[in-house]
């Protein structure tokens, strides 16, 4: 994707990775529109940033996606980049009957959210120069974190969907998958203070460096996620998942 001069819509721009990337893209000279459910957090994201605007949006609500997409295209006909960063996570124990509502919400948000968002904007984006669709999967989509099985499965499915989309779109537009390692955000309890989390600023800087150095990149793979991304290839996936299962009890 181009370094500057894009009009970028980012779901999950109200905090964490989405906000960090939104600020960096804005710093580089892009028009940036963020979305999320929390109005106050969105106001904080855009504060002091001329031209940056937001939409309140719940990506688990198909009607809301359709309405926002319609408004976006009308208000920002130059829109050429969609970044699907909204996501939720959470621990679950699949070895015993449980309340599935939280896991179902993860699938709705992390998988159906991007599918619906892409569906709502793909026809517009195909007509724009230098257009791109970005998905944000996870290292756990490649080696599942057993304590978060539905979350991991939603990210594996998102990776698969991204591959299909890229193959089918061909040269019509670029499809980029950002694959974060564990990053210090509020996504899950304990992530911010964990010594195993990559600091948010470091991660966001590394992502931007790769996007700028490799403008035709298909996957953004920072160093810390390589053991997960390439675990199947390296024959280490089975041992890694077992190690993570025993670490989480
Ligand atoms: N942090 C990590 O270790 C890690 C690792 C791998 C992948 N990721 C992925 O990175 C992405 C960003 O997560 P993060 O770590 O930055 O966590 P975060 O700070 O909790 O950010 C999650 C973002 O998603 C938005 N969101 C959640 N549900 C939504 C919904 N139904 N509709 C609209 N927006 C929604 C939140 O905004 P509102 O609450 O305002 O709606 C927030 O802006 C997620 O897709 C996550 O799965 C994170």
PDB file of C-alpha atoms and ligand atoms in Angstrom, residues 12-17 36-38 57-60 85-88 109 136-138 151 155 180-183 185-187 191, ligand 1:
ATOM      1  CA  UNK A  12     -11.021  -1.003  16.193  1.00  0.00           C
ATOM      2  CA  UNK A  13      -9.468   2.456  16.041  1.00  0.00           C
ATOM      3  CA  UNK A  14     -10.660   3.394  19.519  1.00  0.00           C
ATOM      4  CA  UNK A  15      -7.772   1.711  21.329  1.00  0.00           C
ATOM      5  CA  UNK A  16      -4.742  -0.533  21.193  1.00  0.00           C
ATOM      6  CA  UNK A  17      -3.269  -1.613  17.870  1.00  0.00           C
ATOM      7  CA  UNK A  36     -15.517   1.498  17.326  1.00  0.00           C
ATOM      8  CA  UNK A  37     -18.335   1.259  19.857  1.00  0.00           C
ATOM      9  CA  UNK A  38     -16.995   3.637  22.538  1.00  0.00           C
ATOM     10  CA  UNK A  57     -19.907   1.241  14.874  1.00  0.00           C
ATOM     11  CA  UNK A  58     -20.579  -2.213  16.288  1.00  0.00           C
ATOM     12  CA  UNK A  59     -19.097  -4.671  13.775  1.00  0.00           C
ATOM     13  CA  UNK A  60     -21.277  -7.437  15.203  1.00  0.00           C
ATOM     14  CA  UNK A  85      -8.733  -4.370  13.299  1.00  0.00           C
ATOM     15  CA  UNK A  86     -11.759  -4.676  15.644  1.00  0.00           C
ATOM     16  CA  UNK A  87     -11.596  -7.798  17.758  1.00  0.00           C
ATOM     17  CA  UNK A  88     -12.363  -9.323  21.120  1.00  0.00           C
ATOM     18  CA  UNK A 109     -16.881  -9.855  15.887  1.00  0.00           C
ATOM     19  CA  UNK A 136      -5.599  -8.357  11.471  1.00  0.00           C
ATOM     20  CA  UNK A 137      -5.286 -12.022  12.398  1.00  0.00           C
ATOM     21  CA  UNK A 138      -2.996 -13.344  15.137  1.00  0.00           C
ATOM     22  CA  UNK A 151     -10.588 -16.746  19.658  1.00  0.00           C
ATOM     23  CA  UNK A 155      -8.267 -15.918  13.701  1.00  0.00           C
ATOM     24  CA  UNK A 180       0.363  -9.694  15.608  1.00  0.00           C
ATOM     25  CA  UNK A 181       2.234 -11.602  18.297  1.00  0.00           C
ATOM     26  CA  UNK A 182       1.172 -11.013  21.919  1.00  0.00           C
ATOM     27  CA  UNK A 183       1.039  -7.215  22.224  1.00  0.00           C
ATOM     28  CA  UNK A 185      -3.036  -3.918  24.988  1.00  0.00           C
ATOM     29  CA  UNK A 186      -6.330  -4.293  26.858  1.00  0.00           C
ATOM     30  CA  UNK A 187      -7.497  -7.130  24.573  1.00  0.00           C
ATOM     31  CA  UNK A 191      -1.653  -8.635  28.487  1.00  0.00           C
TER      32      UNK A 191
HETATM   33  N1  LIG B   1      -2.991  -7.602  21.689  1.00  0.00           N
HETATM   34  C1  LIG B   1      -2.644  -8.788  21.226  1.00  0.00           C
HETATM   35  O1  LIG B   1      -1.888  -9.536  21.872  1.00  0.00           O
HETATM   36  C2  LIG B   1      -3.149  -9.257  19.891  1.00  0.00           C
HETATM   37  C3  LIG B   1      -2.559 -10.396  19.324  1.00  0.00           C
HETATM   38  C4  LIG B   1      -3.029 -10.838  18.105  1.00  0.00           C
HETATM   39  C5  LIG B   1      -4.047 -10.169  17.448  1.00  0.00           C
HETATM   40  N2  LIG B   1      -4.594  -9.070  18.016  1.00  0.00           N
HETATM   41  C6  LIG B   1      -5.706  -8.434  17.309  1.00  0.00           C
HETATM   42  O2  LIG B   1      -5.495  -7.057  17.186  1.00  0.00           O
HETATM   43  C7  LIG B   1      -6.754  -6.391  17.056  1.00  0.00           C
HETATM   44  C8  LIG B   1      -6.771  -5.197  17.989  1.00  0.00           C
HETATM   45  O3  LIG B   1      -6.738  -5.660  19.339  1.00  0.00           O
HETATM   46  P1  LIG B   1      -5.941  -4.885  20.489  1.00  0.00           P
HETATM   47  O4  LIG B   1      -4.923  -5.822  21.003  1.00  0.00           O
HETATM   48  O5  LIG B   1      -5.550  -3.567  20.028  1.00  0.00           O
HETATM   49  O6  LIG B   1      -7.067  -4.825  21.638  1.00  0.00           O
HETATM   50  P2  LIG B   1      -7.993  -3.618  22.116  1.00  0.00           P
HETATM   51  O7  LIG B   1      -7.186  -2.480  22.603  1.00  0.00           O
HETATM   52  O8  LIG B   1      -8.965  -4.254  23.052  1.00  0.00           O
HETATM   53  O9  LIG B   1      -8.705  -3.156  20.782  1.00  0.00           O
HETATM   54  C9  LIG B   1      -9.807  -3.828  20.254  1.00  0.00           C
HETATM   55  C10 LIG B   1     -10.543  -2.857  19.382  1.00  0.00           C
HETATM   56  O10 LIG B   1     -11.633  -3.533  18.765  1.00  0.00           O
HETATM   57  C11 LIG B   1     -12.792  -2.752  18.909  1.00  0.00           C
HETATM   58  N3  LIG B   1     -13.972  -3.608  18.959  1.00  0.00           N
HETATM   59  C12 LIG B   1     -14.184  -4.714  19.702  1.00  0.00           C
HETATM   60  N4  LIG B   1     -15.406  -5.199  19.479  1.00  0.00           N
HETATM   61  C13 LIG B   1     -15.990  -4.370  18.562  1.00  0.00           C
HETATM   62  C14 LIG B   1     -17.256  -4.339  17.937  1.00  0.00           C
HETATM   63  N5  LIG B   1     -18.201  -5.259  18.187  1.00  0.00           N
HETATM   64  N6  LIG B   1     -17.500  -3.360  17.051  1.00  0.00           N
HETATM   65  C15 LIG B   1     -16.567  -2.432  16.778  1.00  0.00           C
HETATM   66  N7  LIG B   1     -15.354  -2.394  17.337  1.00  0.00           N
HETATM   67  C16 LIG B   1     -15.076  -3.361  18.232  1.00  0.00           C
HETATM   68  C17 LIG B   1     -12.601  -1.998  20.223  1.00  0.00           C
HETATM   69  O11 LIG B   1     -13.357  -0.810  20.206  1.00  0.00           O
HETATM   70  P3  LIG B   1     -14.673  -0.565  21.062  1.00  0.00           P
HETATM   71  O12 LIG B   1     -14.507  -1.267  22.369  1.00  0.00           O
HETATM   72  O13 LIG B   1     -14.713   0.930  21.181  1.00  0.00           O
HETATM   73  O14 LIG B   1     -15.769  -1.101  20.240  1.00  0.00           O
HETATM   74  C18 LIG B   1     -11.116  -1.681  20.151  1.00  0.00           C
HETATM   75  O15 LIG B   1     -10.900  -0.508  19.419  1.00  0.00           O
HETATM   76  C19 LIG B   1      -7.825  -7.446  17.377  1.00  0.00           C
HETATM   77  O16 LIG B   1      -8.370  -7.928  16.176  1.00  0.00           O
HETATM   78  C20 LIG B   1      -7.026  -8.526  18.052  1.00  0.00           C
HETATM   79  O17 LIG B   1      -7.629  -9.799  17.925  1.00  0.00           O
HETATM   80  C21 LIG B   1      -4.172  -8.593  19.212  1.00  0.00           C
END
